[in-house]
Structures are given as structure tokens and as C-alpha cells.
PDB file of C-alpha atoms and ligand atoms in Angstrom:
ATOM      1  CA  UNK E   1      -7.491 -17.593 -29.106  1.00 57.00           C
ATOM      2  CA  UNK E   2      -7.699 -15.522 -25.873  1.00 56.00           C
ATOM      3  CA  UNK E   3      -6.924 -11.850 -26.385  1.00 60.00           C
ATOM      4  CA  UNK E   4      -3.685 -10.951 -24.564  1.00 59.00           C
ATOM      5  CA  UNK E   5      -5.274  -8.153 -22.501  1.00 62.00           C
ATOM      6  CA  UNK E   6      -7.883 -10.493 -21.054  1.00 76.00           C
ATOM      7  CA  UNK E   7      -5.392 -13.094 -19.856  1.00 86.00           C
ATOM      8  CA  UNK E   8      -5.819 -14.216 -16.279  1.00 92.00           C
ATOM      9  CA  UNK E   9      -3.400 -12.735 -13.819  1.00 95.00           C
ATOM     10  CA  UNK E  10      -2.827 -12.852 -10.088  1.00 96.00           C
ATOM     11  CA  UNK E  11      -3.436  -9.616  -8.168  1.00 97.00           C
ATOM     12  CA  UNK E  12      -0.679  -7.897  -6.229  1.00 98.00           C
ATOM     13  CA  UNK E  13      -0.326  -6.097  -2.924  1.00 98.00           C
ATOM     14  CA  UNK E  14       0.901  -2.580  -3.615  1.00 98.00           C
ATOM     15  CA  UNK E  15       2.297  -0.960  -0.481  1.00 98.00           C
ATOM     16  CA  UNK E  16       2.677   2.805  -0.541  1.00 97.00           C
ATOM     17  CA  UNK E  17       4.451   4.117   2.551  1.00 95.00           C
ATOM     18  CA  UNK E  18       5.952   7.476   3.394  1.00 94.00           C
ATOM     19  CA  UNK E  19       6.560   9.793   6.287  1.00 92.00           C
ATOM     20  CA  UNK E  20       3.602  12.117   6.756  1.00 87.00           C
ATOM     21  CA  UNK E  21       4.131  15.197   4.617  1.00 86.00           C
ATOM     22  CA  UNK E  22       5.502  13.270   1.640  1.00 91.00           C
ATOM     23  CA  UNK E  23       2.184  13.162  -0.214  1.00 90.00           C
ATOM     24  CA  UNK E  24       1.092   9.563   0.280  1.00 93.00           C
ATOM     25  CA  UNK E  25      -2.586  10.419   0.756  1.00 92.00           C
ATOM     26  CA  UNK E  26      -2.759  12.469  -2.456  1.00 95.00           C
ATOM     27  CA  UNK E  27      -0.979   9.830  -4.538  1.00 97.00           C
ATOM     28  CA  UNK E  28      -3.149   7.017  -3.104  1.00 96.00           C
ATOM     29  CA  UNK E  29      -6.330   8.932  -3.852  1.00 96.00           C
ATOM     30  CA  UNK E  30      -5.245   9.663  -7.415  1.00 98.00           C
ATOM     31  CA  UNK E  31      -4.295   6.045  -8.002  1.00 98.00           C
ATOM     32  CA  UNK E  32      -7.655   4.739  -6.762  1.00 97.00           C
ATOM     33  CA  UNK E  33      -9.513   7.216  -8.980  1.00 97.00           C
ATOM     34  CA  UNK E  34      -7.378   6.500 -12.040  1.00 97.00           C
ATOM     35  CA  UNK E  35      -7.168   2.724 -11.914  1.00 97.00           C
ATOM     36  CA  UNK E  36     -10.213   0.540 -11.346  1.00 95.00           C
ATOM     37  CA  UNK E  37      -8.243  -2.690 -10.996  1.00 96.00           C
ATOM     38  CA  UNK E  38      -6.817  -1.634  -7.635  1.00 98.00           C
ATOM     39  CA  UNK E  39      -8.716  -1.043  -4.448  1.00 96.00           C
ATOM     40  CA  UNK E  40      -7.819  -0.054  -0.930  1.00 96.00           C
ATOM     41  CA  UNK E  41      -7.227  -2.695   1.689  1.00 96.00           C
ATOM     42  CA  UNK E  42      -9.327  -1.455   4.622  1.00 96.00           C
ATOM     43  CA  UNK E  43      -7.519  -1.972   7.933  1.00 97.00           C
ATOM     44  CA  UNK E  44      -8.913  -2.596  11.394  1.00 98.00           C
ATOM     45  CA  UNK E  45      -7.846  -0.071  14.045  1.00 98.00           C
ATOM     46  CA  UNK E  46      -8.371   0.636  17.724  1.00 98.00           C
ATOM     47  CA  UNK E  47      -7.837   4.375  17.299  1.00 97.00           C
ATOM     48  CA  UNK E  48     -10.882   6.624  17.668  1.00 97.00           C
ATOM     49  CA  UNK E  49     -12.683   7.713  14.528  1.00 97.00           C
ATOM     50  CA  UNK E  50     -11.736  11.205  13.279  1.00 95.00           C
ATOM     51  CA  UNK E  51     -14.342  13.691  12.029  1.00 95.00           C
ATOM     52  CA  UNK E  52     -15.282  12.869   8.446  1.00 95.00           C
ATOM     53  CA  UNK E  53     -14.147   9.243   8.619  1.00 95.00           C
ATOM     54  CA  UNK E  54     -16.555   6.452   7.749  1.00 97.00           C
ATOM     55  CA  UNK E  55     -16.529   3.081   9.510  1.00 97.00           C
ATOM     56  CA  UNK E  56     -15.903   0.330   6.951  1.00 95.00           C
ATOM     57  CA  UNK E  57     -14.486   2.792   4.392  1.00 93.00           C
ATOM     58  CA  UNK E  58     -11.514   4.502   6.031  1.00 93.00           C
ATOM     59  CA  UNK E  59     -11.040   1.803   8.644  1.00 96.00           C
ATOM     60  CA  UNK E  60     -13.005  -0.862  10.460  1.00 97.00           C
ATOM     61  CA  UNK E  61     -13.030   0.715  13.916  1.00 98.00           C
ATOM     62  CA  UNK E  62     -12.767  -1.850  16.712  1.00 98.00           C
ATOM     63  CA  UNK E  63     -12.440  -1.928  20.489  1.00 98.00           C
ATOM     64  CA  UNK E  64      -9.225  -3.158  22.091  1.00 97.00           C
ATOM     65  CA  UNK E  65     -11.023  -6.402  23.069  1.00 97.00           C
ATOM     66  CA  UNK E  66     -12.285  -6.992  19.533  1.00 98.00           C
ATOM     67  CA  UNK E  67      -8.824  -6.339  18.111  1.00 98.00           C
ATOM     68  CA  UNK E  68      -7.121  -8.696  20.595  1.00 97.00           C
ATOM     69  CA  UNK E  69      -9.662 -11.400  19.757  1.00 98.00           C
ATOM     70  CA  UNK E  70      -8.908 -10.996  16.030  1.00 97.00           C
ATOM     71  CA  UNK E  71      -5.190 -11.348  16.749  1.00 97.00           C
ATOM     72  CA  UNK E  72      -5.861 -14.525  18.754  1.00 98.00           C
ATOM     73  CA  UNK E  73      -8.021 -15.949  15.970  1.00 97.00           C
ATOM     74  CA  UNK E  74      -5.273 -15.294  13.400  1.00 96.00           C
ATOM     75  CA  UNK E  75      -7.529 -12.883  11.557  1.00 96.00           C
ATOM     76  CA  UNK E  76      -4.712 -10.615  10.357  1.00 97.00           C
ATOM     77  CA  UNK E  77      -2.204 -10.803   7.532  1.00 95.00           C
ATOM     78  CA  UNK E  78      -0.105  -8.352   9.536  1.00 96.00           C
ATOM     79  CA  UNK E  79      -0.679  -6.063  12.480  1.00 96.00           C
ATOM     80  CA  UNK E  80       1.322  -3.503  14.456  1.00 95.00           C
ATOM     81  CA  UNK E  81       1.201  -0.870  17.180  1.00 94.00           C
ATOM     82  CA  UNK E  82       1.573   2.540  15.564  1.00 90.00           C
ATOM     83  CA  UNK E  83       1.667   5.751  17.596  1.00 84.00           C
ATOM     84  CA  UNK E  84      -0.151   4.219  20.575  1.00 91.00           C
ATOM     85  CA  UNK E  85      -2.896   2.360  18.697  1.00 96.00           C
ATOM     86  CA  UNK E  86      -3.188  -1.017  16.989  1.00 97.00           C
ATOM     87  CA  UNK E  87      -3.700  -1.476  13.262  1.00 97.00           C
ATOM     88  CA  UNK E  88      -4.130  -4.672  11.267  1.00 97.00           C
ATOM     89  CA  UNK E  89      -4.891  -5.938   7.768  1.00 96.00           C
ATOM     90  CA  UNK E  90      -7.718  -8.510   7.684  1.00 95.00           C
ATOM     91  CA  UNK E  91      -6.823 -11.639   5.709  1.00 94.00           C
ATOM     92  CA  UNK E  92     -10.166 -12.512   4.154  1.00 88.00           C
ATOM     93  CA  UNK E  93     -10.742  -9.810   1.491  1.00 87.00           C
ATOM     94  CA  UNK E  94      -7.151  -9.907   0.250  1.00 94.00           C
ATOM     95  CA  UNK E  95      -6.815 -13.668  -0.043  1.00 91.00           C
ATOM     96  CA  UNK E  96      -9.809 -14.211  -2.301  1.00 92.00           C
ATOM     97  CA  UNK E  97      -9.247 -10.950  -4.188  1.00 95.00           C
ATOM     98  CA  UNK E  98      -5.668 -11.757  -5.219  1.00 96.00           C
ATOM     99  CA  UNK E  99      -6.682 -15.098  -6.693  1.00 94.00           C
ATOM    100  CA  UNK E 100      -9.312 -13.282  -8.800  1.00 94.00           C
ATOM    101  CA  UNK E 101      -6.803 -10.756 -10.169  1.00 95.00           C
ATOM    102  CA  UNK E 102      -7.754  -7.926  -7.826  1.00 97.00           C
ATOM    103  CA  UNK E 103      -4.902  -5.598  -6.793  1.00 98.00           C
ATOM    104  CA  UNK E 104      -4.835  -4.014  -3.337  1.00 98.00           C
ATOM    105  CA  UNK E 105      -3.342  -0.744  -2.198  1.00 98.00           C
ATOM    106  CA  UNK E 106      -1.936  -0.710   1.329  1.00 97.00           C
ATOM    107  CA  UNK E 107      -1.378   2.346   3.465  1.00 93.00           C
ATOM    108  CA  UNK E 108       0.539   0.631   6.243  1.00 93.00           C
ATOM    109  CA  UNK E 109       3.679   1.437   8.189  1.00 90.00           C
ATOM    110  CA  UNK E 110       7.137  -0.149   7.782  1.00 92.00           C
ATOM    111  CA  UNK E 111       6.490  -2.842  10.424  1.00 93.00           C
ATOM    112  CA  UNK E 112       3.386  -4.046   8.607  1.00 94.00           C
ATOM    113  CA  UNK E 113       5.238  -3.906   5.292  1.00 96.00           C
ATOM    114  CA  UNK E 114       7.957  -6.163   6.688  1.00 96.00           C
ATOM    115  CA  UNK E 115       5.413  -8.679   7.962  1.00 96.00           C
ATOM    116  CA  UNK E 116       3.527  -8.707   4.663  1.00 96.00           C
ATOM    117  CA  UNK E 117       6.757  -9.283   2.787  1.00 97.00           C
ATOM    118  CA  UNK E 118       7.782 -12.147   5.056  1.00 96.00           C
ATOM    119  CA  UNK E 119       4.399 -13.818   4.580  1.00 94.00           C
ATOM    120  CA  UNK E 120       3.770 -13.228   0.892  1.00 95.00           C
ATOM    121  CA  UNK E 121       6.965 -11.970  -0.724  1.00 96.00           C
ATOM    122  CA  UNK E 122       5.991 -12.772  -4.292  1.00 96.00           C
ATOM    123  CA  UNK E 123       2.669 -10.879  -4.053  1.00 97.00           C
ATOM    124  CA  UNK E 124       4.089  -7.712  -2.490  1.00 98.00           C
ATOM    125  CA  UNK E 125       5.417  -4.570  -4.204  1.00 98.00           C
ATOM    126  CA  UNK E 126       6.844  -2.001  -1.783  1.00 98.00           C
ATOM    127  CA  UNK E 127       7.001   1.674  -2.730  1.00 98.00           C
ATOM    128  CA  UNK E 128       8.320   4.419  -0.483  1.00 97.00           C
ATOM    129  CA  UNK E 129       7.780   8.137  -1.109  1.00 97.00           C
ATOM    130  CA  UNK E 130      10.289  10.732   0.089  1.00 97.00           C
ATOM    131  CA  UNK E 131       9.926  14.491   0.369  1.00 96.00           C
ATOM    132  CA  UNK E 132      12.306  16.455  -1.896  1.00 96.00           C
ATOM    133  CA  UNK E 133      14.084  18.214   0.993  1.00 95.00           C
ATOM    134  CA  UNK E 134      13.981  18.873   4.709  1.00 93.00           C
ATOM    135  CA  UNK E 135      12.801  22.443   4.100  1.00 93.00           C
ATOM    136  CA  UNK E 136       9.918  21.219   1.940  1.00 93.00           C
ATOM    137  CA  UNK E 137       8.980  18.592   4.530  1.00 93.00           C
ATOM    138  CA  UNK E 138       8.908  21.283   7.235  1.00 92.00           C
ATOM    139  CA  UNK E 139       6.804  23.505   4.986  1.00 91.00           C
ATOM    140  CA  UNK E 140       4.305  20.694   4.326  1.00 89.00           C
ATOM    141  CA  UNK E 141       4.097  19.795   8.001  1.00 89.00           C
ATOM    142  CA  UNK E 142       3.577  23.421   9.035  1.00 89.00           C
ATOM    143  CA  UNK E 143       1.117  24.512   6.397  1.00 70.00           C
ATOM    144  CA  UNK E 144      -1.549  22.468   8.112  1.00 60.00           C
ATOM    145  CA  UNK E 145      -2.482  25.157  10.626  1.00 68.00           C
ATOM    146  CA  UNK E 146      -1.289  27.265  13.496  1.00 70.00           C
ATOM    147  CA  UNK E 147       0.733  24.704  15.417  1.00 77.00           C
ATOM    148  CA  UNK E 148       3.322  25.493  18.058  1.00 86.00           C
ATOM    149  CA  UNK E 149       7.041  25.036  17.358  1.00 88.00           C
ATOM    150  CA  UNK E 150       6.995  22.085  19.716  1.00 90.00           C
ATOM    151  CA  UNK E 151       4.240  20.301  17.792  1.00 88.00           C
ATOM    152  CA  UNK E 152       6.063  20.911  14.500  1.00 90.00           C
ATOM    153  CA  UNK E 153       9.361  19.689  15.949  1.00 92.00           C
ATOM    154  CA  UNK E 154       7.554  16.527  17.108  1.00 91.00           C
ATOM    155  CA  UNK E 155       6.157  15.951  13.602  1.00 90.00           C
ATOM    156  CA  UNK E 156       9.554  16.507  12.028  1.00 93.00           C
ATOM    157  CA  UNK E 157      11.199  14.026  14.398  1.00 94.00           C
ATOM    158  CA  UNK E 158       8.515  11.451  13.661  1.00 91.00           C
ATOM    159  CA  UNK E 159       8.853  11.955   9.903  1.00 93.00           C
ATOM    160  CA  UNK E 160      12.627  11.563  10.110  1.00 94.00           C
ATOM    161  CA  UNK E 161      12.281   8.357  12.081  1.00 94.00           C
ATOM    162  CA  UNK E 162       9.873   7.046   9.392  1.00 93.00           C
ATOM    163  CA  UNK E 163      12.359   8.021   6.667  1.00 95.00           C
ATOM    164  CA  UNK E 164      14.996   5.828   8.337  1.00 96.00           C
ATOM    165  CA  UNK E 165      13.070   2.768   7.059  1.00 96.00           C
ATOM    166  CA  UNK E 166      13.515   3.701   3.387  1.00 96.00           C
ATOM    167  CA  UNK E 167      15.767   0.709   2.728  1.00 96.00           C
ATOM    168  CA  UNK E 168      13.003  -1.820   3.393  1.00 96.00           C
ATOM    169  CA  UNK E 169      11.316  -0.955   0.080  1.00 98.00           C
ATOM    170  CA  UNK E 170      11.683  -2.078  -3.552  1.00 98.00           C
ATOM    171  CA  UNK E 171      11.104   1.355  -5.084  1.00 98.00           C
ATOM    172  CA  UNK E 172      11.774   4.837  -3.743  1.00 98.00           C
ATOM    173  CA  UNK E 173      10.168   7.849  -5.435  1.00 98.00           C
ATOM    174  CA  UNK E 174      11.016  11.429  -4.494  1.00 97.00           C
ATOM    175  CA  UNK E 175       7.842  13.464  -4.508  1.00 96.00           C
ATOM    176  CA  UNK E 176       9.037  16.749  -5.917  1.00 95.00           C
ATOM    177  CA  UNK E 177       6.036  17.250  -8.150  1.00 96.00           C
ATOM    178  CA  UNK E 178       2.729  15.443  -7.529  1.00 96.00           C
ATOM    179  CA  UNK E 179       1.956  14.712 -11.200  1.00 97.00           C
ATOM    180  CA  UNK E 180       5.460  13.426 -11.951  1.00 98.00           C
ATOM    181  CA  UNK E 181       5.450  11.315  -8.791  1.00 98.00           C
ATOM    182  CA  UNK E 182       2.026   9.900  -9.646  1.00 98.00           C
ATOM    183  CA  UNK E 183       3.185   8.941 -13.141  1.00 98.00           C
ATOM    184  CA  UNK E 184       6.177   7.102 -11.729  1.00 98.00           C
ATOM    185  CA  UNK E 185       3.963   5.191  -9.299  1.00 98.00           C
ATOM    186  CA  UNK E 186       1.613   4.215 -12.164  1.00 98.00           C
ATOM    187  CA  UNK E 187       4.585   2.995 -14.222  1.00 98.00           C
ATOM    188  CA  UNK E 188       5.789   0.842 -11.326  1.00 98.00           C
ATOM    189  CA  UNK E 189       2.326  -0.683 -10.949  1.00 98.00           C
ATOM    190  CA  UNK E 190       1.998  -1.338 -14.697  1.00 97.00           C
ATOM    191  CA  UNK E 191       5.400  -3.000 -14.917  1.00 98.00           C
ATOM    192  CA  UNK E 192       4.790  -5.150 -11.853  1.00 98.00           C
ATOM    193  CA  UNK E 193       1.519  -6.392 -13.343  1.00 97.00           C
ATOM    194  CA  UNK E 194       3.489  -7.687 -16.333  1.00 96.00           C
ATOM    195  CA  UNK E 195       5.791  -9.897 -14.275  1.00 96.00           C
ATOM    196  CA  UNK E 196       5.691 -13.354 -15.760  1.00 96.00           C
ATOM    197  CA  UNK E 197       4.827 -15.074 -12.482  1.00 94.00           C
ATOM    198  CA  UNK E 198       1.727 -12.872 -12.068  1.00 96.00           C
ATOM    199  CA  UNK E 199       0.410 -13.566 -15.569  1.00 96.00           C
ATOM    200  CA  UNK E 200      -1.116 -16.903 -14.731  1.00 94.00           C
ATOM    201  CA  UNK E 201      -2.959 -17.079 -18.054  1.00 94.00           C
ATOM    202  CA  UNK E 202       0.264 -17.000 -20.060  1.00 95.00           C
ATOM    203  CA  UNK E 203       0.841 -20.747 -20.126  1.00 93.00           C
ATOM    204  CA  UNK E 204      -2.217 -21.468 -22.264  1.00 92.00           C
ATOM    205  CA  UNK E 205      -1.632 -18.419 -24.420  1.00 94.00           C
ATOM    206  CA  UNK E 206       1.987 -19.280 -25.175  1.00 96.00           C
ATOM    207  CA  UNK E 207       1.069 -22.918 -25.790  1.00 95.00           C
ATOM    208  CA  UNK E 208      -1.276 -21.712 -28.553  1.00 94.00           C
ATOM    209  CA  UNK E 209       1.485 -19.559 -30.029  1.00 96.00           C
ATOM    210  CA  UNK E 210       3.788 -22.549 -30.111  1.00 96.00           C
ATOM    211  CA  UNK E 211       1.334 -24.955 -31.770  1.00 95.00           C
ATOM    212  CA  UNK E 212       3.045 -26.754 -34.668  1.00 94.00           C
ATOM    213  CA  UNK E 213       1.918 -25.339 -38.014  1.00 93.00           C
ATOM    214  CA  UNK E 214       1.451 -27.349 -41.200  1.00 83.00           C
ATOM    215  CA  UNK E 215       2.751 -24.739 -43.650  1.00 70.00           C
TER     216      UNK E 215
HETATM  217  P1  LIG R 301      -3.671   7.031  10.858  1.00 67.44           P
HETATM  218  O1  LIG R 301      -4.116   6.730  12.245  1.00 67.44           O
HETATM  219  O2  LIG R 301      -3.107   8.431  10.732  1.00 67.44           O
HETATM  220  O3  LIG R 301      -4.754   6.753   9.837  1.00 67.44           O
HETATM  221  O4  LIG R 301      -2.473   6.045  10.505  1.00 67.44           O
HETATM  222  C1  LIG R 301      -1.347   6.019  11.293  1.00 67.44           C
HETATM  223  C2  LIG R 301      -0.321   5.064  10.708  1.00 67.44           C
HETATM  224  O5  LIG R 301      -0.791   3.720  10.764  1.00 67.44           O
HETATM  225  C3  LIG R 301       0.053   5.322   9.256  1.00 67.44           C
HETATM  226  O6  LIG R 301       1.477   5.324   9.165  1.00 67.44           O
HETATM  227  C4  LIG R 301      -0.502   4.147   8.511  1.00 67.44           C
HETATM  228  O7  LIG R 301       0.320   3.827   7.404  1.00 67.44           O
HETATM  229  C5  LIG R 301      -0.456   3.061   9.570  1.00 67.44           C
HETATM  230  N1  LIG R 301      -1.431   1.977   9.309  1.00 67.44           N
HETATM  231  C6  LIG R 301      -2.721   2.086   8.895  1.00 67.44           C
HETATM  232  N2  LIG R 301      -3.302   0.882   8.774  1.00 67.44           N
HETATM  233  C7  LIG R 301      -2.348  -0.040   9.086  1.00 67.44           C
HETATM  234  C8  LIG R 301      -2.325  -1.486   9.121  1.00 67.44           C
HETATM  235  O8  LIG R 301      -3.289  -2.180   8.839  1.00 67.44           O
HETATM  236  N3  LIG R 301      -1.157  -2.053   9.497  1.00 67.44           N
HETATM  237  C9  LIG R 301      -0.042  -1.331   9.812  1.00 67.44           C
HETATM  238  N4  LIG R 301       1.050  -2.002  10.140  1.00 67.44           N
HETATM  239  N5  LIG R 301      -0.028   0.022   9.779  1.00 67.44           N
HETATM  240  C10 LIG R 301      -1.160   0.659   9.431  1.00 67.44           C
END
């Protein structure tokens, strides 16, 4: 009889969104280190590479022409314009991965999340992180360096506009404490993996359990 923990299951698309300053990058990094069944979905973008970024790891960096061609050829699961650049999730890796039980972590904005959900509702789990307060958000957005008041005000306005999309998510976690927030995110992921519809190997397993017995 197949051991329960080796049952086949379908992978899921785990979307972690937040306004900048709410700790999304830290939580994503911890999750990828902690859990080897989930890996990052690497997006294509037209924005220039930042120092320290690696092509093919952080993003697939593409020219505007290349990106437009990919849109035309229906290469993307979702794509959107974010802050003046284009970003998209390539279909290929995700499609085959999900069928093999691979989970994917998505760092995409609310527009992409909506598109993903419309296309593949049953495979998508949407988690939104919030900062614990406005003061804390301001502190996190200022502690990055010696920015002018104007730059900080711009960041705050952008973060608040991102927060306005909180109701497009299945789960909302307030990131008051990184460890506590991380644990909650792990619990969400674990529970979602146990959804009956995702456990494709259950049918055979349960059939065995229900086999008529002689005694
Ligand atoms: P950054 O340029 O700072 O890496 O990302 C800017 C924004 O683009 C972030 O909010 C990020 O979540 C979003 N983003 C990154 N990749 C994708 C993608 O493939 N699709 C969508 N819709 N948004 C993305």
C-alpha cells in the first residue's frame, strides 16, 4: 500500500503580495530556504537589471520588442505594466511543474494575481501581507537610506495604493513579527497542500482502505 506521505498531489501557485515595506522579500526568502517543494516562478521583465541581480534567477530580462513578441505568442500566464515597466509570468515552467507536484511562489502585483486567479482559480492561493501600522511602514520605508521627504512621501503613497487591493486575496497576514508571520504563511501553505482536490493520489489510497475484508 502506498505510504500516505508519498501520495501524488498537484502543485499549487502560492502568491505572496504586499506593499513594499511589509516584509514580502524576507518571508519569500525564508520560505524558499525552508521548504524544498516550492520554488520561485521567475518572471520576464523589461526593467533594467539592478546591481546584484542575475539574469535567469531574479528575472529573465528582456527588451520591449522581445516582451511584446511573447505577449503576441501567448507566452504568458499573466502580465502587467507595473511602475512603468512590463512584467509577465511565462507559462511553460509552471504548467509542467504543477502536474508533477511542484509548488510555485509568485512575487507579482495585484493585477497579475487577478489574472492568475481568473485563469487557474483552483491552483491559486493568494496571500497578502500588511504592515502592523502606518508608523511602522514609514519607519521601514525610511530606514533604507538618506532619502528626501518627497521620496519617502512618494513611497508611502505607493504603498497605500497597493494596500487598497487587500480584498483580492484569500489570506491576509499582518507582519508584526517576522518569525510569527513566517509561521503563519507556512501553516497556510501546509493546509492548502492538504486540500482534497490537490491530493490526486487519494483515490487509489482510499480505494485500498475501503477494500472489503473477509474477517
Ligand atoms: P521590482 O521591479 O521591484 O522587482 O518589482 C516591481 C513590482 O512588479 C512588484 O510589485 C512585483 O510584485 C511585480 N512583479 C514582478 N514580477 C511580476 C510578474 O510577472 N507579473 C506581475 N503582474 N507583477 C510582477
